PDB file of C-alpha atoms in Angstrom:
ATOM      1  CA  UNK F   1      -2.210  27.546  23.203  1.00  0.00           C
ATOM      2  CA  UNK F   2      -2.703  23.985  21.919  1.00  0.00           C
ATOM      3  CA  UNK F   3      -6.053  22.351  22.559  1.00  0.00           C
ATOM      4  CA  UNK F   4      -6.944  18.907  23.862  1.00  0.00           C
ATOM      5  CA  UNK F   5      -9.257  16.979  21.551  1.00  0.00           C
ATOM      6  CA  UNK F   6     -11.113  13.725  22.250  1.00  0.00           C
ATOM      7  CA  UNK F   7     -12.423  11.881  19.191  1.00  0.00           C
ATOM      8  CA  UNK F   8     -14.619   8.819  19.524  1.00  0.00           C
ATOM      9  CA  UNK F   9     -14.287   6.208  16.788  1.00  0.00           C
ATOM     10  CA  UNK F  10     -10.831   7.440  15.811  1.00  0.00           C
ATOM     11  CA  UNK F  11      -8.847   4.342  14.890  1.00  0.00           C
ATOM     12  CA  UNK F  12      -9.890   4.468  11.216  1.00  0.00           C
ATOM     13  CA  UNK F  13     -11.797   6.440   8.627  1.00  0.00           C
ATOM     14  CA  UNK F  14     -12.859  10.024   9.300  1.00  0.00           C
ATOM     15  CA  UNK F  15     -11.989   9.761  12.992  1.00  0.00           C
ATOM     16  CA  UNK F  16      -8.392   8.826  12.351  1.00  0.00           C
ATOM     17  CA  UNK F  17      -8.110  11.480   9.660  1.00  0.00           C
ATOM     18  CA  UNK F  18      -9.336  14.074  12.132  1.00  0.00           C
ATOM     19  CA  UNK F  19      -6.859  12.872  14.743  1.00  0.00           C
ATOM     20  CA  UNK F  20      -3.918  13.103  12.347  1.00  0.00           C
ATOM     21  CA  UNK F  21      -4.829  16.622  11.308  1.00  0.00           C
ATOM     22  CA  UNK F  22      -5.429  17.908  14.832  1.00  0.00           C
ATOM     23  CA  UNK F  23      -1.947  16.658  15.665  1.00  0.00           C
ATOM     24  CA  UNK F  24      -0.538  18.486  12.644  1.00  0.00           C
ATOM     25  CA  UNK F  25      -2.117  21.633  14.033  1.00  0.00           C
ATOM     26  CA  UNK F  26      -0.311  21.180  17.354  1.00  0.00           C
ATOM     27  CA  UNK F  27      -3.216  19.806  19.375  1.00  0.00           C
ATOM     28  CA  UNK F  28      -3.135  17.025  21.950  1.00  0.00           C
ATOM     29  CA  UNK F  29      -5.374  14.136  20.932  1.00  0.00           C
ATOM     30  CA  UNK F  30      -7.128  11.311  22.751  1.00  0.00           C
ATOM     31  CA  UNK F  31      -7.852   8.321  20.499  1.00  0.00           C
ATOM     32  CA  UNK F  32     -10.786   6.040  21.261  1.00  0.00           C
ATOM     33  CA  UNK F  33     -12.567   2.991  19.839  1.00  0.00           C
ATOM     34  CA  UNK F  34     -14.145  -0.140  21.239  1.00  0.00           C
ATOM     35  CA  UNK F  35     -11.010  -2.325  21.197  1.00  0.00           C
ATOM     36  CA  UNK F  36      -7.907  -1.408  23.187  1.00  0.00           C
ATOM     37  CA  UNK F  37      -5.432  -3.200  20.856  1.00  0.00           C
ATOM     38  CA  UNK F  38      -6.655  -1.108  17.915  1.00  0.00           C
ATOM     39  CA  UNK F  39      -6.385   2.050  20.018  1.00  0.00           C
ATOM     40  CA  UNK F  40      -2.857   1.144  21.128  1.00  0.00           C
ATOM     41  CA  UNK F  41      -1.754   0.521  17.541  1.00  0.00           C
ATOM     42  CA  UNK F  42      -3.015   3.900  16.327  1.00  0.00           C
ATOM     43  CA  UNK F  43      -1.465   5.689  19.301  1.00  0.00           C
ATOM     44  CA  UNK F  44       1.845   3.999  18.489  1.00  0.00           C
ATOM     45  CA  UNK F  45       1.619   4.934  14.805  1.00  0.00           C
ATOM     46  CA  UNK F  46       0.709   8.561  15.507  1.00  0.00           C
ATOM     47  CA  UNK F  47       3.365   8.897  18.214  1.00  0.00           C
ATOM     48  CA  UNK F  48       5.962   7.764  15.694  1.00  0.00           C
ATOM     49  CA  UNK F  49       4.767  10.442  13.287  1.00  0.00           C
ATOM     50  CA  UNK F  50       4.133  13.328  15.687  1.00  0.00           C
ATOM     51  CA  UNK F  51       6.256  12.699  18.764  1.00  0.00           C
ATOM     52  CA  UNK F  52       5.685  11.469  22.300  1.00  0.00           C
ATOM     53  CA  UNK F  53       3.317  13.103  24.757  1.00  0.00           C
ATOM     54  CA  UNK F  54       0.864  14.419  22.178  1.00  0.00           C
ATOM     55  CA  UNK F  55      -1.445  11.454  21.675  1.00  0.00           C
ATOM     56  CA  UNK F  56      -2.894   8.904  24.078  1.00  0.00           C
ATOM     57  CA  UNK F  57      -5.814   6.514  23.847  1.00  0.00           C
ATOM     58  CA  UNK F  58      -8.390   4.508  25.740  1.00  0.00           C
ATOM     59  CA  UNK F  59     -10.984   1.973  24.634  1.00  0.00           C
ATOM     60  CA  UNK F  60     -14.586   3.103  25.011  1.00  0.00           C
ATOM     61  CA  UNK F  61     -17.906   1.529  24.062  1.00  0.00           C
ATOM     62  CA  UNK F  62     -20.045   4.634  23.707  1.00  0.00           C
ATOM     63  CA  UNK F  63     -23.214   2.640  24.343  1.00  0.00           C
ATOM     64  CA  UNK F  64     -21.981   2.322  27.965  1.00  0.00           C
ATOM     65  CA  UNK F  65     -22.267   5.428  30.125  1.00  0.00           C
ATOM     66  CA  UNK F  66     -19.523   4.229  32.444  1.00  0.00           C
ATOM     67  CA  UNK F  67     -17.120   3.879  29.516  1.00  0.00           C
ATOM     68  CA  UNK F  68     -17.733   7.474  28.465  1.00  0.00           C
ATOM     69  CA  UNK F  69     -17.189   8.693  31.997  1.00  0.00           C
ATOM     70  CA  UNK F  70     -13.952   6.723  32.140  1.00  0.00           C
ATOM     71  CA  UNK F  71     -12.819   8.221  28.818  1.00  0.00           C
ATOM     72  CA  UNK F  72     -13.529  11.747  30.065  1.00  0.00           C
ATOM     73  CA  UNK F  73     -11.669  11.077  33.319  1.00  0.00           C
ATOM     74  CA  UNK F  74      -8.745   9.569  31.405  1.00  0.00           C
ATOM     75  CA  UNK F  75      -8.455  12.554  29.085  1.00  0.00           C
ATOM     76  CA  UNK F  76      -8.555  15.017  31.972  1.00  0.00           C
ATOM     77  CA  UNK F  77      -5.963  13.007  33.916  1.00  0.00           C
ATOM     78  CA  UNK F  78      -3.658  12.958  30.891  1.00  0.00           C
ATOM     79  CA  UNK F  79      -3.989  16.541  29.692  1.00  0.00           C
ATOM     80  CA  UNK F  80      -5.754  18.499  32.446  1.00  0.00           C
ATOM     81  CA  UNK F  81      -8.927  19.425  30.561  1.00  0.00           C
ATOM     82  CA  UNK F  82     -10.833  18.677  27.359  1.00  0.00           C
ATOM     83  CA  UNK F  83     -11.329  21.612  25.000  1.00  0.00           C
ATOM     84  CA  UNK F  84     -12.984  19.784  22.090  1.00  0.00           C
ATOM     85  CA  UNK F  85     -14.988  16.553  22.106  1.00  0.00           C
ATOM     86  CA  UNK F  86     -16.014  15.101  18.738  1.00  0.00           C
ATOM     87  CA  UNK F  87     -18.727  12.441  18.660  1.00  0.00           C
ATOM     88  CA  UNK F  88     -17.526  10.661  15.555  1.00  0.00           C
ATOM     89  CA  UNK F  89     -18.240   7.012  16.452  1.00  0.00           C
ATOM     90  CA  UNK F  90     -21.151   5.524  14.554  1.00  0.00           C
ATOM     91  CA  UNK F  91     -22.334   2.429  12.724  1.00  0.00           C
ATOM     92  CA  UNK F  92     -24.611   1.665   9.798  1.00  0.00           C
ATOM     93  CA  UNK F  93     -26.622  -1.359   8.727  1.00  0.00           C
ATOM     94  CA  UNK F  94     -26.850  -3.113   5.356  1.00  0.00           C
ATOM     95  CA  UNK F  95     -29.417  -1.394   3.152  1.00  0.00           C
ATOM     96  CA  UNK F  96     -32.641  -3.332   3.482  1.00  0.00           C
ATOM     97  CA  UNK F  97     -36.173  -2.631   4.766  1.00  0.00           C
ATOM     98  CA  UNK F  98     -36.496  -2.247   8.503  1.00  0.00           C
ATOM     99  CA  UNK F  99     -38.815  -5.266   8.464  1.00  0.00           C
ATOM    100  CA  UNK F 100     -35.840  -7.388   7.432  1.00  0.00           C
ATOM    101  CA  UNK F 101     -33.506  -6.119  10.148  1.00  0.00           C
ATOM    102  CA  UNK F 102     -33.235  -7.877  13.478  1.00  0.00           C
ATOM    103  CA  UNK F 103     -34.218  -6.392  16.811  1.00  0.00           C
ATOM    104  CA  UNK F 104     -30.582  -6.734  17.863  1.00  0.00           C
ATOM    105  CA  UNK F 105     -29.392  -4.716  14.844  1.00  0.00           C
ATOM    106  CA  UNK F 106     -31.927  -1.967  15.490  1.00  0.00           C
ATOM    107  CA  UNK F 107     -31.045  -1.794  19.172  1.00  0.00           C
ATOM    108  CA  UNK F 108     -27.324  -1.655  18.391  1.00  0.00           C
ATOM    109  CA  UNK F 109     -27.514   1.175  15.857  1.00  0.00           C
ATOM    110  CA  UNK F 110     -29.703   3.204  18.190  1.00  0.00           C
ATOM    111  CA  UNK F 111     -27.413   2.601  21.165  1.00  0.00           C
ATOM    112  CA  UNK F 112     -24.329   3.750  19.229  1.00  0.00           C
ATOM    113  CA  UNK F 113     -25.626   6.522  16.988  1.00  0.00           C
ATOM    114  CA  UNK F 114     -28.094   8.170  19.368  1.00  0.00           C
ATOM    115  CA  UNK F 115     -27.935   6.872  22.926  1.00  0.00           C
ATOM    116  CA  UNK F 116     -24.136   7.101  22.827  1.00  0.00           C
ATOM    117  CA  UNK F 117     -24.322  10.799  21.950  1.00  0.00           C
ATOM    118  CA  UNK F 118     -26.870  11.381  24.725  1.00  0.00           C
ATOM    119  CA  UNK F 119     -24.601   9.626  27.218  1.00  0.00           C
ATOM    120  CA  UNK F 120     -21.635  11.639  25.990  1.00  0.00           C
ATOM    121  CA  UNK F 121     -23.619  14.852  26.393  1.00  0.00           C
ATOM    122  CA  UNK F 122     -24.507  13.860  29.941  1.00  0.00           C
ATOM    123  CA  UNK F 123     -20.850  13.293  30.842  1.00  0.00           C
ATOM    124  CA  UNK F 124     -19.014  15.812  28.703  1.00  0.00           C
ATOM    125  CA  UNK F 125     -21.257  18.848  28.959  1.00  0.00           C
ATOM    126  CA  UNK F 126     -21.305  18.533  32.737  1.00  0.00           C
ATOM    127  CA  UNK F 127     -17.516  18.307  32.793  1.00  0.00           C
ATOM    128  CA  UNK F 128     -17.045  21.227  30.415  1.00  0.00           C
ATOM    129  CA  UNK F 129     -19.505  23.378  32.354  1.00  0.00           C
ATOM    130  CA  UNK F 130     -17.613  22.664  35.570  1.00  0.00           C
ATOM    131  CA  UNK F 131     -14.362  23.542  33.810  1.00  0.00           C
ATOM    132  CA  UNK F 132     -15.862  26.732  32.397  1.00  0.00           C
ATOM    133  CA  UNK F 133     -15.643  26.136  28.650  1.00  0.00           C
ATOM    134  CA  UNK F 134     -15.491  23.600  25.834  1.00  0.00           C
ATOM    135  CA  UNK F 135     -16.879  22.527  22.475  1.00  0.00           C
ATOM    136  CA  UNK F 136     -19.085  19.472  21.974  1.00  0.00           C
ATOM    137  CA  UNK F 137     -19.357  18.459  18.312  1.00  0.00           C
ATOM    138  CA  UNK F 138     -21.921  16.075  16.833  1.00  0.00           C
ATOM    139  CA  UNK F 139     -21.517  14.474  13.415  1.00  0.00           C
ATOM    140  CA  UNK F 140     -24.192  14.723  10.743  1.00  0.00           C
ATOM    141  CA  UNK F 141     -24.878  11.971   8.236  1.00  0.00           C
ATOM    142  CA  UNK F 142     -27.513  10.816   5.782  1.00  0.00           C
ATOM    143  CA  UNK F 143     -30.942  11.701   7.163  1.00  0.00           C
ATOM    144  CA  UNK F 144     -29.831  14.695   9.219  1.00  0.00           C
ATOM    145  CA  UNK F 145     -31.697  17.026   6.864  1.00  0.00           C
ATOM    146  CA  UNK F 146     -34.770  14.809   6.651  1.00  0.00           C
ATOM    147  CA  UNK F 147     -33.814  13.035   3.416  1.00  0.00           C
ATOM    148  CA  UNK F 148     -35.048   9.450   3.135  1.00  0.00           C
ATOM    149  CA  UNK F 149     -34.074   6.464   0.983  1.00  0.00           C
ATOM    150  CA  UNK F 150     -35.088   2.794   0.958  1.00  0.00           C
ATOM    151  CA  UNK F 151     -33.155   0.724   3.453  1.00  0.00           C
ATOM    152  CA  UNK F 152     -31.944   3.731   5.456  1.00  0.00           C
ATOM    153  CA  UNK F 153     -34.741   4.055   8.014  1.00  0.00           C
ATOM    154  CA  UNK F 154     -32.731   3.180  11.105  1.00  0.00           C
ATOM    155  CA  UNK F 155     -29.535   5.025  10.238  1.00  0.00           C
ATOM    156  CA  UNK F 156     -31.331   8.095   8.911  1.00  0.00           C
ATOM    157  CA  UNK F 157     -33.601   8.277  11.946  1.00  0.00           C
ATOM    158  CA  UNK F 158     -30.646   8.283  14.332  1.00  0.00           C
ATOM    159  CA  UNK F 159     -28.906  11.048  12.386  1.00  0.00           C
ATOM    160  CA  UNK F 160     -32.094  13.116  12.193  1.00  0.00           C
ATOM    161  CA  UNK F 161     -32.417  12.743  15.951  1.00  0.00           C
ATOM    162  CA  UNK F 162     -28.821  13.855  16.523  1.00  0.00           C
ATOM    163  CA  UNK F 163     -29.530  16.994  14.494  1.00  0.00           C
ATOM    164  CA  UNK F 164     -32.439  17.788  16.833  1.00  0.00           C
ATOM    165  CA  UNK F 165     -30.339  16.871  19.849  1.00  0.00           C
ATOM    166  CA  UNK F 166     -27.701  19.464  18.968  1.00  0.00           C
ATOM    167  CA  UNK F 167     -30.364  22.188  18.908  1.00  0.00           C
ATOM    168  CA  UNK F 168     -31.835  21.070  22.217  1.00  0.00           C
ATOM    169  CA  UNK F 169     -28.448  20.812  23.925  1.00  0.00           C
ATOM    170  CA  UNK F 170     -27.667  24.385  22.951  1.00  0.00           C
ATOM    171  CA  UNK F 171     -30.774  25.414  24.871  1.00  0.00           C
ATOM    172  CA  UNK F 172     -29.530  23.456  27.889  1.00  0.00           C
ATOM    173  CA  UNK F 173     -26.115  25.128  27.729  1.00  0.00           C
ATOM    174  CA  UNK F 174     -27.429  28.662  27.157  1.00  0.00           C
ATOM    175  CA  UNK F 175     -25.605  31.201  29.292  1.00  0.00           C
ATOM    176  CA  UNK F 176     -22.526  29.026  29.680  1.00  0.00           C
ATOM    177  CA  UNK F 177     -19.291  29.071  27.712  1.00  0.00           C
ATOM    178  CA  UNK F 178     -19.910  25.514  26.515  1.00  0.00           C
ATOM    179  CA  UNK F 179     -20.722  25.325  22.810  1.00  0.00           C
ATOM    180  CA  UNK F 180     -22.642  22.614  20.944  1.00  0.00           C
ATOM    181  CA  UNK F 181     -21.636  22.485  17.286  1.00  0.00           C
ATOM    182  CA  UNK F 182     -22.131  20.390  14.154  1.00  0.00           C
ATOM    183  CA  UNK F 183     -19.684  18.746  11.767  1.00  0.00           C
ATOM    184  CA  UNK F 184     -21.025  17.767   8.347  1.00  0.00           C
ATOM    185  CA  UNK F 185     -18.388  15.812   6.389  1.00  0.00           C
ATOM    186  CA  UNK F 186     -20.532  15.006   3.358  1.00  0.00           C
ATOM    187  CA  UNK F 187     -19.951  11.785   1.447  1.00  0.00           C
ATOM    188  CA  UNK F 188     -16.595  10.337   2.452  1.00  0.00           C
ATOM    189  CA  UNK F 189     -15.178   7.060   1.162  1.00  0.00           C
ATOM    190  CA  UNK F 190     -14.913   4.861   4.257  1.00  0.00           C
ATOM    191  CA  UNK F 191     -15.798   1.328   5.321  1.00  0.00           C
ATOM    192  CA  UNK F 192     -19.000   2.763   6.826  1.00  0.00           C
ATOM    193  CA  UNK F 193     -20.136   4.090   3.445  1.00  0.00           C
ATOM    194  CA  UNK F 194     -19.221   1.046   1.367  1.00  0.00           C
ATOM    195  CA  UNK F 195     -20.439  -1.433   3.968  1.00  0.00           C
ATOM    196  CA  UNK F 196     -24.050  -0.423   3.363  1.00  0.00           C
ATOM    197  CA  UNK F 197     -23.988  -1.990  -0.101  1.00  0.00           C
ATOM    198  CA  UNK F 198     -23.576  -5.280  -1.890  1.00  0.00           C
ATOM    199  CA  UNK F 199     -20.864  -4.106  -4.295  1.00  0.00           C
ATOM    200  CA  UNK F 200     -21.990  -6.664  -6.893  1.00  0.00           C
ATOM    201  CA  UNK F 201     -25.534  -5.262  -7.018  1.00  0.00           C
ATOM    202  CA  UNK F 202     -27.164  -2.826  -9.489  1.00  0.00           C
ATOM    203  CA  UNK F 203     -27.957  -0.565  -6.513  1.00  0.00           C
ATOM    204  CA  UNK F 204     -24.236  -0.190  -5.838  1.00  0.00           C
ATOM    205  CA  UNK F 205     -23.520   0.754  -9.449  1.00  0.00           C
ATOM    206  CA  UNK F 206     -26.140   3.515  -9.261  1.00  0.00           C
ATOM    207  CA  UNK F 207     -24.850   4.780  -5.932  1.00  0.00           C
ATOM    208  CA  UNK F 208     -21.254   4.614  -7.113  1.00  0.00           C
ATOM    209  CA  UNK F 209     -21.977   7.070  -9.920  1.00  0.00           C
ATOM    210  CA  UNK F 210     -23.396   9.607  -7.458  1.00  0.00           C
ATOM    211  CA  UNK F 211     -20.604   9.057  -4.947  1.00  0.00           C
ATOM    212  CA  UNK F 212     -18.007   9.673  -7.640  1.00  0.00           C
ATOM    213  CA  UNK F 213     -19.595  13.072  -8.270  1.00  0.00           C
ATOM    214  CA  UNK F 214     -20.257  14.151  -4.680  1.00  0.00           C
ATOM    215  CA  UNK F 215     -17.848  12.042  -2.654  1.00  0.00           C
ATOM    216  CA  UNK F 216     -14.294  12.621  -1.446  1.00  0.00           C
ATOM    217  CA  UNK F 217     -11.580  10.723   0.361  1.00  0.00           C
ATOM    218  CA  UNK F 218     -10.684  11.086   4.026  1.00  0.00           C
ATOM    219  CA  UNK F 219      -7.386  12.817   3.275  1.00  0.00           C
ATOM    220  CA  UNK F 220      -9.213  15.496   1.287  1.00  0.00           C
ATOM    221  CA  UNK F 221     -11.991  16.274   3.739  1.00  0.00           C
ATOM    222  CA  UNK F 222     -10.467  15.982   7.202  1.00  0.00           C
ATOM    223  CA  UNK F 223      -7.828  18.761   7.001  1.00  0.00           C
ATOM    224  CA  UNK F 224     -10.576  21.190   6.015  1.00  0.00           C
ATOM    225  CA  UNK F 225     -12.870  20.001   8.827  1.00  0.00           C
ATOM    226  CA  UNK F 226     -10.115  20.384  11.417  1.00  0.00           C
ATOM    227  CA  UNK F 227      -9.360  23.926  10.295  1.00  0.00           C
ATOM    228  CA  UNK F 228     -13.048  24.741  10.608  1.00  0.00           C
ATOM    229  CA  UNK F 229     -13.300  23.299  14.104  1.00  0.00           C
ATOM    230  CA  UNK F 230     -10.258  25.196  15.333  1.00  0.00           C
ATOM    231  CA  UNK F 231     -11.580  28.466  13.889  1.00  0.00           C
ATOM    232  CA  UNK F 232     -15.048  28.067  15.450  1.00  0.00           C
ATOM    233  CA  UNK F 233     -15.656  30.619  18.189  1.00  0.00           C
ATOM    234  CA  UNK F 234     -19.443  30.766  18.580  1.00  0.00           C
ATOM    235  CA  UNK F 235     -22.053  28.405  19.930  1.00  0.00           C
ATOM    236  CA  UNK F 236     -23.977  26.648  17.178  1.00  0.00           C
ATOM    237  CA  UNK F 237     -21.078  26.647  14.711  1.00  0.00           C
ATOM    238  CA  UNK F 238     -21.551  24.457  11.659  1.00  0.00           C
ATOM    239  CA  UNK F 239     -18.622  23.161   9.630  1.00  0.00           C
ATOM    240  CA  UNK F 240     -20.010  21.722   6.389  1.00  0.00           C
ATOM    241  CA  UNK F 241     -17.882  20.262   3.607  1.00  0.00           C
ATOM    242  CA  UNK F 242     -20.492  19.393   0.959  1.00  0.00           C
ATOM    243  CA  UNK F 243     -22.655  22.514   0.743  1.00  0.00           C
ATOM    244  CA  UNK F 244     -25.628  22.780  -1.600  1.00  0.00           C
ATOM    245  CA  UNK F 245     -23.653  25.122  -3.825  1.00  0.00           C
ATOM    246  CA  UNK F 246     -20.681  22.787  -4.032  1.00  0.00           C
ATOM    247  CA  UNK F 247     -22.935  19.834  -4.853  1.00  0.00           C
ATOM    248  CA  UNK F 248     -24.638  21.827  -7.630  1.00  0.00           C
ATOM    249  CA  UNK F 249     -21.311  22.826  -9.163  1.00  0.00           C
ATOM    250  CA  UNK F 250     -20.091  19.232  -9.113  1.00  0.00           C
ATOM    251  CA  UNK F 251     -23.158  17.996 -10.972  1.00  0.00           C
ATOM    252  CA  UNK F 252     -22.687  20.763 -13.525  1.00  0.00           C
ATOM    253  CA  UNK F 253     -19.140  19.656 -14.371  1.00  0.00           C
ATOM    254  CA  UNK F 254     -19.606  15.914 -13.813  1.00  0.00           C
ATOM    255  CA  UNK F 255     -19.458  15.170 -17.533  1.00  0.00           C
ATOM    256  CA  UNK F 256     -16.013  16.764 -17.794  1.00  0.00           C
ATOM    257  CA  UNK F 257     -14.528  15.530 -14.521  1.00  0.00           C
ATOM    258  CA  UNK F 258     -14.359  11.742 -14.679  1.00  0.00           C
ATOM    259  CA  UNK F 259     -12.990  10.078 -11.557  1.00  0.00           C
ATOM    260  CA  UNK F 260     -13.352   6.788  -9.721  1.00  0.00           C
ATOM    261  CA  UNK F 261     -12.981   6.926  -5.958  1.00  0.00           C
ATOM    262  CA  UNK F 262     -13.633   3.183  -5.824  1.00  0.00           C
ATOM    263  CA  UNK F 263     -11.140   1.912  -8.383  1.00  0.00           C
ATOM    264  CA  UNK F 264      -9.847  -0.665  -5.894  1.00  0.00           C
ATOM    265  CA  UNK F 265     -13.340  -2.020  -5.164  1.00  0.00           C
ATOM    266  CA  UNK F 266     -14.234  -5.155  -7.114  1.00  0.00           C
TER     267      UNK F 266
END
């Protein structure tokens, strides 16, 4: 039986790649982002590719609890129930010390990357528990494992917190058939990744070398992630693209495997 999947932040980047590949696997998909015109355009594009009745969309600002409730209600009204909810929406900030970031920037990244996931948990886990089952997926990123780099305090802290949140939510859902799981896409070439850097700076040139070893494009990573999500059967599942072993092997062959994922970046 095909599953219904809601993906926040799914009009571009990893989110859109996930949506396209869930559709290829026969799922029904609900697209979401902050702007309705962008949502409508992606729904139109994906309908043209995959047929009518399989994809719908609704704008949602995940920093607003009422928007998340409306998105849940919309998905249920369209498809009857939500089997998989993926908290993909997130933002980053330019890499600079937290002392140089504004209060508004810090509040915004926290409201999207952490508070938005808490609000989603409040809405979605209650709905899935009432329905009797479901999977709630959070998205890891830099900082989830405790790693730290200059200029990444705010982003890394939110991702570290989401990692803890997933563990705590599993405790809350113990004894139910509602699972809280983790997606770890690794380093994926998106606007979110590149937007952290001044691409004319020495820092970018250093980062670019590492990204070209460890990074991948959306079209490479997302089919694999979708297959992992659809195969997951147990609470606490973890679908991780860039494992420690894979990273080690890539560094070992880096001298023989020249590539440039950013050839179109000035």
